[in-house]
PDB file of C-alpha atoms in Angstrom:
ATOM      1  CA  UNK A   1     -19.983 -56.323  77.234  1.00 85.00           C
ATOM      2  CA  UNK A   2     -17.144 -53.991  76.182  1.00 90.00           C
ATOM      3  CA  UNK A   3     -16.811 -50.655  77.826  1.00 93.00           C
ATOM      4  CA  UNK A   4     -15.053 -47.891  75.870  1.00 94.00           C
ATOM      5  CA  UNK A   5     -14.376 -44.834  77.963  1.00 94.00           C
ATOM      6  CA  UNK A   6     -12.388 -41.662  77.184  1.00 93.00           C
ATOM      7  CA  UNK A   7     -10.188 -41.733  80.293  1.00 93.00           C
ATOM      8  CA  UNK A   8      -8.041 -38.877  78.966  1.00 92.00           C
ATOM      9  CA  UNK A   9     -11.040 -36.578  78.594  1.00 94.00           C
ATOM     10  CA  UNK A  10     -12.239 -37.504  82.112  1.00 95.00           C
ATOM     11  CA  UNK A  11      -8.785 -36.799  83.612  1.00 95.00           C
ATOM     12  CA  UNK A  12      -8.540 -33.510  81.693  1.00 96.00           C
ATOM     13  CA  UNK A  13     -11.966 -32.268  82.822  1.00 96.00           C
ATOM     14  CA  UNK A  14     -11.289 -33.458  86.387  1.00 95.00           C
ATOM     15  CA  UNK A  15      -8.211 -31.248  86.532  1.00 96.00           C
ATOM     16  CA  UNK A  16     -10.149 -28.385  84.924  1.00 97.00           C
ATOM     17  CA  UNK A  17     -12.884 -28.840  87.541  1.00 95.00           C
ATOM     18  CA  UNK A  18     -10.438 -28.619  90.461  1.00 95.00           C
ATOM     19  CA  UNK A  19      -8.652 -25.625  88.890  1.00 96.00           C
ATOM     20  CA  UNK A  20     -11.895 -23.681  88.321  1.00 95.00           C
ATOM     21  CA  UNK A  21     -13.163 -24.455  91.793  1.00 93.00           C
ATOM     22  CA  UNK A  22      -9.926 -23.184  93.346  1.00 95.00           C
ATOM     23  CA  UNK A  23      -9.951 -20.151  91.085  1.00 95.00           C
ATOM     24  CA  UNK A  24     -13.588 -19.452  92.020  1.00 93.00           C
ATOM     25  CA  UNK A  25     -12.795 -19.554  95.745  1.00 94.00           C
ATOM     26  CA  UNK A  26      -9.781 -17.234  95.322  1.00 95.00           C
ATOM     27  CA  UNK A  27     -11.900 -14.794  93.243  1.00 93.00           C
ATOM     28  CA  UNK A  28     -14.714 -14.797  95.901  1.00 92.00           C
ATOM     29  CA  UNK A  29     -12.182 -14.164  98.647  1.00 93.00           C
ATOM     30  CA  UNK A  30     -10.713 -11.264  96.710  1.00 91.00           C
ATOM     31  CA  UNK A  31     -14.160  -9.870  96.202  1.00 89.00           C
ATOM     32  CA  UNK A  32     -14.794 -10.009  99.932  1.00 89.00           C
ATOM     33  CA  UNK A  33     -11.446  -8.342 100.740  1.00 89.00           C
ATOM     34  CA  UNK A  34     -12.232  -5.515  98.278  1.00 86.00           C
ATOM     35  CA  UNK A  35     -15.432  -4.795 100.228  1.00 82.00           C
ATOM     36  CA  UNK A  36     -13.243  -3.497 103.059  1.00 84.00           C
ATOM     37  CA  UNK A  37     -11.051  -1.214 100.891  1.00 82.00           C
ATOM     38  CA  UNK A  38     -11.848   2.382 100.065  1.00 73.00           C
ATOM     39  CA  UNK A  39     -10.147   2.763  96.683  1.00 74.00           C
ATOM     40  CA  UNK A  40     -12.018   4.552  93.936  1.00 74.00           C
ATOM     41  CA  UNK A  41     -12.649   1.443  91.795  1.00 82.00           C
ATOM     42  CA  UNK A  42     -13.229  -0.881  94.760  1.00 82.00           C
ATOM     43  CA  UNK A  43     -16.871  -1.507  94.099  1.00 84.00           C
ATOM     44  CA  UNK A  44     -16.389  -2.190  90.401  1.00 88.00           C
ATOM     45  CA  UNK A  45     -13.469  -4.555  91.084  1.00 88.00           C
ATOM     46  CA  UNK A  46     -15.462  -6.256  93.801  1.00 90.00           C
ATOM     47  CA  UNK A  47     -18.343  -6.972  91.466  1.00 91.00           C
ATOM     48  CA  UNK A  48     -15.997  -8.274  88.768  1.00 92.00           C
ATOM     49  CA  UNK A  49     -14.193 -10.599  91.251  1.00 92.00           C
ATOM     50  CA  UNK A  50     -17.496 -11.833  92.685  1.00 93.00           C
ATOM     51  CA  UNK A  51     -18.878 -12.361  89.254  1.00 94.00           C
ATOM     52  CA  UNK A  52     -15.930 -14.344  88.006  1.00 94.00           C
ATOM     53  CA  UNK A  53     -15.817 -16.269  91.317  1.00 93.00           C
ATOM     54  CA  UNK A  54     -19.437 -17.312  90.972  1.00 92.00           C
ATOM     55  CA  UNK A  55     -19.030 -18.344  87.346  1.00 94.00           C
ATOM     56  CA  UNK A  56     -15.841 -20.323  87.961  1.00 94.00           C
ATOM     57  CA  UNK A  57     -17.446 -22.055  91.006  1.00 91.00           C
ATOM     58  CA  UNK A  58     -20.590 -23.026  89.066  1.00 90.00           C
ATOM     59  CA  UNK A  59     -18.644 -24.442  86.076  1.00 93.00           C
ATOM     60  CA  UNK A  60     -16.270 -26.234  88.462  1.00 93.00           C
ATOM     61  CA  UNK A  61     -19.206 -27.754  90.344  1.00 90.00           C
ATOM     62  CA  UNK A  62     -20.846 -28.769  87.059  1.00 90.00           C
ATOM     63  CA  UNK A  63     -17.757 -30.638  85.971  1.00 93.00           C
ATOM     64  CA  UNK A  64     -17.125 -32.085  89.436  1.00 93.00           C
ATOM     65  CA  UNK A  65     -20.483 -33.761  89.590  1.00 90.00           C
ATOM     66  CA  UNK A  66     -19.721 -35.575  86.301  1.00 92.00           C
ATOM     67  CA  UNK A  67     -15.962 -36.220  86.400  1.00 94.00           C
ATOM     68  CA  UNK A  68     -14.820 -35.995  90.069  1.00 93.00           C
ATOM     69  CA  UNK A  69     -17.505 -37.489  92.263  1.00 90.00           C
ATOM     70  CA  UNK A  70     -17.093 -41.067  93.516  1.00 90.00           C
ATOM     71  CA  UNK A  71     -18.573 -43.036  92.011  1.00 92.00           C
ATOM     72  CA  UNK A  72     -18.946 -41.117  88.764  1.00 94.00           C
ATOM     73  CA  UNK A  73     -22.238 -41.415  86.852  1.00 94.00           C
ATOM     74  CA  UNK A  74     -20.509 -43.505  84.139  1.00 95.00           C
ATOM     75  CA  UNK A  75     -19.182 -45.924  86.774  1.00 95.00           C
ATOM     76  CA  UNK A  76     -22.688 -46.372  88.268  1.00 95.00           C
ATOM     77  CA  UNK A  77     -23.999 -47.091  84.747  1.00 95.00           C
ATOM     78  CA  UNK A  78     -21.249 -49.696  84.225  1.00 94.00           C
ATOM     79  CA  UNK A  79     -22.274 -51.531  87.362  1.00 92.00           C
ATOM     80  CA  UNK A  80     -25.964 -51.222  86.550  1.00 92.00           C
ATOM     81  CA  UNK A  81     -25.573 -52.803  83.172  1.00 90.00           C
ATOM     82  CA  UNK A  82     -23.197 -55.646  84.222  1.00 82.00           C
ATOM     83  CA  UNK A  83     -23.078 -58.400  81.614  1.00 76.00           C
ATOM     84  CA  UNK A  84     -26.576 -57.868  80.366  1.00 76.00           C
ATOM     85  CA  UNK A  85     -25.675 -58.297  76.695  1.00 75.00           C
ATOM     86  CA  UNK A  86     -22.938 -60.390  75.146  1.00 74.00           C
ATOM     87  CA  UNK A  87     -22.300 -58.190  72.131  1.00 78.00           C
ATOM     88  CA  UNK A  88     -22.962 -54.915  73.915  1.00 88.00           C
ATOM     89  CA  UNK A  89     -20.637 -52.036  73.587  1.00 93.00           C
ATOM     90  CA  UNK A  90     -20.930 -49.125  76.031  1.00 95.00           C
ATOM     91  CA  UNK A  91     -19.420 -45.756  74.922  1.00 96.00           C
ATOM     92  CA  UNK A  92     -18.711 -43.119  77.552  1.00 96.00           C
ATOM     93  CA  UNK A  93     -17.969 -39.456  76.670  1.00 96.00           C
ATOM     94  CA  UNK A  94     -17.045 -40.234  73.062  1.00 96.00           C
ATOM     95  CA  UNK A  95     -20.263 -39.619  71.041  1.00 96.00           C
ATOM     96  CA  UNK A  96     -22.736 -36.745  70.858  1.00 96.00           C
ATOM     97  CA  UNK A  97     -24.630 -38.461  73.724  1.00 96.00           C
ATOM     98  CA  UNK A  98     -22.475 -38.997  76.828  1.00 95.00           C
ATOM     99  CA  UNK A  99     -23.480 -42.621  77.425  1.00 97.00           C
ATOM    100  CA  UNK A 100     -24.478 -44.854  74.493  1.00 97.00           C
ATOM    101  CA  UNK A 101     -25.185 -48.589  74.598  1.00 96.00           C
ATOM    102  CA  UNK A 102     -25.013 -50.491  71.333  1.00 94.00           C
ATOM    103  CA  UNK A 103     -26.804 -53.905  71.589  1.00 90.00           C
ATOM    104  CA  UNK A 104     -27.895 -56.573  69.125  1.00 88.00           C
ATOM    105  CA  UNK A 105     -31.393 -55.158  69.352  1.00 87.00           C
ATOM    106  CA  UNK A 106     -30.563 -51.474  68.811  1.00 88.00           C
ATOM    107  CA  UNK A 107     -29.219 -48.414  70.502  1.00 93.00           C
ATOM    108  CA  UNK A 108     -30.014 -46.864  73.878  1.00 95.00           C
ATOM    109  CA  UNK A 109     -28.964 -43.368  74.870  1.00 97.00           C
ATOM    110  CA  UNK A 110     -28.534 -43.254  78.631  1.00 97.00           C
ATOM    111  CA  UNK A 111     -29.052 -39.966  80.501  1.00 97.00           C
ATOM    112  CA  UNK A 112     -27.481 -40.362  83.883  1.00 96.00           C
ATOM    113  CA  UNK A 113     -28.811 -38.052  86.651  1.00 94.00           C
ATOM    114  CA  UNK A 114     -27.020 -37.749  89.923  1.00 91.00           C
ATOM    115  CA  UNK A 115     -29.365 -35.229  91.555  1.00 88.00           C
ATOM    116  CA  UNK A 116     -30.965 -35.960  94.935  1.00 82.00           C
ATOM    117  CA  UNK A 117     -34.112 -34.931  96.696  1.00 84.00           C
ATOM    118  CA  UNK A 118     -37.589 -36.274  96.049  1.00 91.00           C
ATOM    119  CA  UNK A 119     -38.020 -36.500  92.344  1.00 93.00           C
ATOM    120  CA  UNK A 120     -41.324 -36.898  90.464  1.00 94.00           C
ATOM    121  CA  UNK A 121     -42.615 -36.511  86.908  1.00 94.00           C
ATOM    122  CA  UNK A 122     -46.081 -36.087  85.430  1.00 92.00           C
ATOM    123  CA  UNK A 123     -46.614 -35.703  81.652  1.00 87.00           C
ATOM    124  CA  UNK A 124     -42.834 -35.111  81.376  1.00 86.00           C
ATOM    125  CA  UNK A 125     -42.966 -32.166  83.783  1.00 92.00           C
ATOM    126  CA  UNK A 126     -40.258 -32.868  86.376  1.00 94.00           C
ATOM    127  CA  UNK A 127     -40.182 -31.746  89.972  1.00 92.00           C
ATOM    128  CA  UNK A 128     -37.436 -31.919  92.571  1.00 88.00           C
ATOM    129  CA  UNK A 129     -38.283 -31.298  96.217  1.00 87.00           C
ATOM    130  CA  UNK A 130     -36.718 -31.771  99.642  1.00 76.00           C
ATOM    131  CA  UNK A 131     -33.346 -30.141  98.859  1.00 67.00           C
ATOM    132  CA  UNK A 132     -33.452 -27.348 101.440  1.00 63.00           C
ATOM    133  CA  UNK A 133     -30.487 -24.984 101.106  1.00 56.00           C
ATOM    134  CA  UNK A 134     -28.739 -27.444  98.765  1.00 58.00           C
ATOM    135  CA  UNK A 135     -30.976 -25.987  96.046  1.00 58.00           C
ATOM    136  CA  UNK A 136     -28.906 -22.783  96.212  1.00 55.00           C
ATOM    137  CA  UNK A 137     -25.480 -24.170  97.284  1.00 57.00           C
ATOM    138  CA  UNK A 138     -23.712 -27.135  95.743  1.00 57.00           C
ATOM    139  CA  UNK A 139     -26.678 -28.852  94.065  1.00 60.00           C
ATOM    140  CA  UNK A 140     -27.207 -28.551  90.344  1.00 70.00           C
ATOM    141  CA  UNK A 141     -30.925 -28.376  89.371  1.00 83.00           C
ATOM    142  CA  UNK A 142     -32.491 -31.491  87.911  1.00 88.00           C
ATOM    143  CA  UNK A 143     -33.513 -29.661  84.750  1.00 89.00           C
ATOM    144  CA  UNK A 144     -35.668 -31.618  82.282  1.00 94.00           C
ATOM    145  CA  UNK A 145     -34.348 -35.136  81.760  1.00 95.00           C
ATOM    146  CA  UNK A 146     -36.928 -35.825  79.084  1.00 96.00           C
ATOM    147  CA  UNK A 147     -35.665 -32.932  76.941  1.00 96.00           C
ATOM    148  CA  UNK A 148     -32.048 -34.034  77.577  1.00 95.00           C
ATOM    149  CA  UNK A 149     -32.878 -37.516  76.328  1.00 96.00           C
ATOM    150  CA  UNK A 150     -34.695 -36.290  73.227  1.00 96.00           C
ATOM    151  CA  UNK A 151     -31.832 -33.887  72.363  1.00 97.00           C
ATOM    152  CA  UNK A 152     -29.242 -36.726  72.834  1.00 97.00           C
ATOM    153  CA  UNK A 153     -31.233 -39.043  70.567  1.00 97.00           C
ATOM    154  CA  UNK A 154     -31.484 -36.379  67.839  1.00 96.00           C
ATOM    155  CA  UNK A 155     -27.738 -35.647  68.123  1.00 97.00           C
ATOM    156  CA  UNK A 156     -26.842 -39.345  67.903  1.00 97.00           C
ATOM    157  CA  UNK A 157     -29.168 -39.855  64.920  1.00 95.00           C
ATOM    158  CA  UNK A 158     -27.406 -36.958  63.072  1.00 95.00           C
ATOM    159  CA  UNK A 159     -24.067 -38.510  63.828  1.00 96.00           C
ATOM    160  CA  UNK A 160     -25.235 -41.904  62.419  1.00 96.00           C
ATOM    161  CA  UNK A 161     -26.626 -40.253  59.305  1.00 94.00           C
ATOM    162  CA  UNK A 162     -23.217 -38.627  58.702  1.00 94.00           C
ATOM    163  CA  UNK A 163     -20.914 -41.473  59.542  1.00 94.00           C
ATOM    164  CA  UNK A 164     -23.102 -44.463  58.568  1.00 93.00           C
ATOM    165  CA  UNK A 165     -25.291 -43.201  55.727  1.00 92.00           C
ATOM    166  CA  UNK A 166     -26.029 -46.752  54.600  1.00 90.00           C
ATOM    167  CA  UNK A 167     -28.285 -47.159  57.596  1.00 89.00           C
ATOM    168  CA  UNK A 168     -31.752 -45.950  56.584  1.00 83.00           C
ATOM    169  CA  UNK A 169     -33.374 -46.280  60.005  1.00 83.00           C
ATOM    170  CA  UNK A 170     -32.252 -47.700  63.304  1.00 84.00           C
ATOM    171  CA  UNK A 171     -34.236 -47.794  66.570  1.00 84.00           C
ATOM    172  CA  UNK A 172     -32.696 -45.448  69.114  1.00 93.00           C
ATOM    173  CA  UNK A 173     -34.181 -45.738  72.566  1.00 94.00           C
ATOM    174  CA  UNK A 174     -33.568 -43.556  75.611  1.00 96.00           C
ATOM    175  CA  UNK A 175     -33.251 -44.372  79.227  1.00 97.00           C
ATOM    176  CA  UNK A 176     -33.060 -41.951  82.164  1.00 97.00           C
ATOM    177  CA  UNK A 177     -31.091 -43.453  85.036  1.00 96.00           C
ATOM    178  CA  UNK A 178     -30.780 -42.021  88.522  1.00 95.00           C
ATOM    179  CA  UNK A 179     -27.396 -42.856  89.953  1.00 93.00           C
ATOM    180  CA  UNK A 180     -27.425 -41.466  93.505  1.00 86.00           C
ATOM    181  CA  UNK A 181     -30.937 -40.882  94.836  1.00 81.00           C
ATOM    182  CA  UNK A 182     -32.668 -43.559  96.886  1.00 87.00           C
ATOM    183  CA  UNK A 183     -35.403 -45.572  95.011  1.00 85.00           C
ATOM    184  CA  UNK A 184     -38.037 -44.550  97.635  1.00 88.00           C
ATOM    185  CA  UNK A 185     -37.507 -40.867  96.581  1.00 89.00           C
ATOM    186  CA  UNK A 186     -38.418 -41.546  92.966  1.00 93.00           C
ATOM    187  CA  UNK A 187     -41.917 -41.348  91.416  1.00 94.00           C
ATOM    188  CA  UNK A 188     -41.342 -41.838  87.721  1.00 94.00           C
ATOM    189  CA  UNK A 189     -44.538 -43.409  86.479  1.00 92.00           C
ATOM    190  CA  UNK A 190     -45.461 -40.173  84.646  1.00 91.00           C
ATOM    191  CA  UNK A 191     -42.394 -40.227  82.340  1.00 93.00           C
ATOM    192  CA  UNK A 192     -42.995 -41.022  78.718  1.00 92.00           C
ATOM    193  CA  UNK A 193     -39.334 -42.009  78.363  1.00 95.00           C
ATOM    194  CA  UNK A 194     -38.294 -45.011  80.512  1.00 95.00           C
ATOM    195  CA  UNK A 195     -36.850 -43.634  83.757  1.00 95.00           C
ATOM    196  CA  UNK A 196     -35.647 -45.659  86.732  1.00 95.00           C
ATOM    197  CA  UNK A 197     -33.259 -46.189  89.591  1.00 95.00           C
ATOM    198  CA  UNK A 198     -29.950 -47.712  88.493  1.00 95.00           C
ATOM    199  CA  UNK A 199     -30.735 -50.946  90.381  1.00 93.00           C
ATOM    200  CA  UNK A 200     -33.567 -51.691  87.958  1.00 93.00           C
ATOM    201  CA  UNK A 201     -31.714 -51.158  84.706  1.00 93.00           C
ATOM    202  CA  UNK A 202     -30.473 -54.715  84.264  1.00 90.00           C
ATOM    203  CA  UNK A 203     -33.968 -56.246  84.404  1.00 88.00           C
ATOM    204  CA  UNK A 204     -35.310 -53.627  82.016  1.00 90.00           C
ATOM    205  CA  UNK A 205     -32.581 -54.380  79.452  1.00 87.00           C
ATOM    206  CA  UNK A 206     -33.104 -58.074  79.711  1.00 84.00           C
ATOM    207  CA  UNK A 207     -36.692 -57.570  78.636  1.00 81.00           C
ATOM    208  CA  UNK A 208     -35.446 -55.436  75.751  1.00 74.00           C
ATOM    209  CA  UNK A 209     -33.309 -58.315  74.464  1.00 69.00           C
ATOM    210  CA  UNK A 210     -36.463 -60.104  73.385  1.00 66.00           C
ATOM    211  CA  UNK A 211     -37.104 -57.573  70.583  1.00 72.00           C
ATOM    212  CA  UNK A 212     -36.091 -58.138  66.977  1.00 79.00           C
ATOM    213  CA  UNK A 213     -32.294 -57.935  66.610  1.00 82.00           C
ATOM    214  CA  UNK A 214     -30.479 -55.678  64.199  1.00 87.00           C
ATOM    215  CA  UNK A 215     -29.066 -57.184  61.025  1.00 89.00           C
ATOM    216  CA  UNK A 216     -25.335 -57.976  61.101  1.00 90.00           C
ATOM    217  CA  UNK A 217     -24.844 -55.294  58.434  1.00 92.00           C
ATOM    218  CA  UNK A 218     -26.445 -52.570  60.567  1.00 92.00           C
ATOM    219  CA  UNK A 219     -24.791 -53.640  63.761  1.00 92.00           C
ATOM    220  CA  UNK A 220     -21.293 -53.686  62.145  1.00 93.00           C
ATOM    221  CA  UNK A 221     -21.895 -50.335  60.493  1.00 94.00           C
ATOM    222  CA  UNK A 222     -22.963 -48.784  63.793  1.00 95.00           C
ATOM    223  CA  UNK A 223     -19.985 -50.320  65.546  1.00 94.00           C
ATOM    224  CA  UNK A 224     -17.584 -48.956  62.906  1.00 94.00           C
ATOM    225  CA  UNK A 225     -19.120 -45.474  63.117  1.00 95.00           C
ATOM    226  CA  UNK A 226     -18.886 -45.396  66.866  1.00 95.00           C
ATOM    227  CA  UNK A 227     -15.418 -46.893  67.070  1.00 94.00           C
ATOM    228  CA  UNK A 228     -14.283 -44.177  64.739  1.00 91.00           C
ATOM    229  CA  UNK A 229     -14.409 -41.787  67.724  1.00 88.00           C
ATOM    230  CA  UNK A 230     -12.541 -44.245  69.827  1.00 87.00           C
ATOM    231  CA  UNK A 231      -9.720 -45.160  67.468  1.00 85.00           C
ATOM    232  CA  UNK A 232      -7.007 -43.843  69.849  1.00 78.00           C
ATOM    233  CA  UNK A 233      -8.446 -45.821  72.705  1.00 81.00           C
ATOM    234  CA  UNK A 234      -8.841 -49.081  70.822  1.00 74.00           C
ATOM    235  CA  UNK A 235      -5.249 -48.726  69.519  1.00 61.00           C
ATOM    236  CA  UNK A 236      -4.017 -48.342  73.028  1.00 54.00           C
ATOM    237  CA  UNK A 237      -5.930 -51.462  74.097  1.00 47.00           C
ATOM    238  CA  UNK A 238      -4.408 -53.517  71.265  1.00 38.00           C
ATOM    239  CA  UNK A 239      -0.888 -52.295  72.028  1.00 41.00           C
ATOM    240  CA  UNK A 240      -1.367 -53.161  75.716  1.00 41.00           C
ATOM    241  CA  UNK A 241      -2.650 -56.658  74.834  1.00 38.00           C
ATOM    242  CA  UNK A 242       0.485 -57.183  72.605  1.00 34.00           C
ATOM    243  CA  UNK A 243       2.759 -56.030  75.384  1.00 41.00           C
ATOM    244  CA  UNK A 244       1.069 -58.387  77.884  1.00 40.00           C
ATOM    245  CA  UNK A 245       1.523 -61.316  75.525  1.00 33.00           C
ATOM    246  CA  UNK A 246       5.211 -60.507  75.040  1.00 41.00           C
ATOM    247  CA  UNK A 247       5.749 -60.314  78.788  1.00 43.00           C
ATOM    248  CA  UNK A 248       3.990 -63.656  79.236  1.00 41.00           C
ATOM    249  CA  UNK A 249       6.097 -65.326  76.506  1.00 42.00           C
ATOM    250  CA  UNK A 250       9.307 -63.953  77.969  1.00 45.00           C
TER     251      UNK A 250
END
């Protein structure tokens, strides 16, 4: 399986996350200091500082959970998939969906969720319990993974329609993967979209390999459409391979 990842985007957003987190802390500290001043506009300035501090901190935390934490969600997905498909191509942070797996049998949009707590779902209504104070500090809410998956599938379908119009219809599956929580804290039987702990992904995809494969025409058209967003990365890989060959020959 070939993994194509936008490392430059990850590095850029990692830096932005750290900058926003630092700026948020500074703004919150300024807001607290202003609480002890008696100037005319102190209250207004305090509210502005606290508001910006909260916004910066929240955005920084959002980015940190995706691009700073170790391991990152995309790295957990890499390990979960392993070498499950010979012709598989896994695209991270390049397409309208963050994680897309192209296989001989079709496409799978992967929604990676790092959130912890006790997570359950019934009729696609998700619940997250057992967080305590983490629910208010440092923990992004679970949201609705089902809706995220559906939106990602629609966005990817629109991209395919635009960049590979010769493809009339292609199966796009969705998979919700939990990358951090313990398996015992998951009750996912009520999800209409396949949802599972990352340790179960490989066996699930092996069963999917038994379905009817895509035609070579469709597979190659999808690959070309997706690689279009990764041209700069693929060019770098080719250049690196050429340099490695030259060093070996010399």
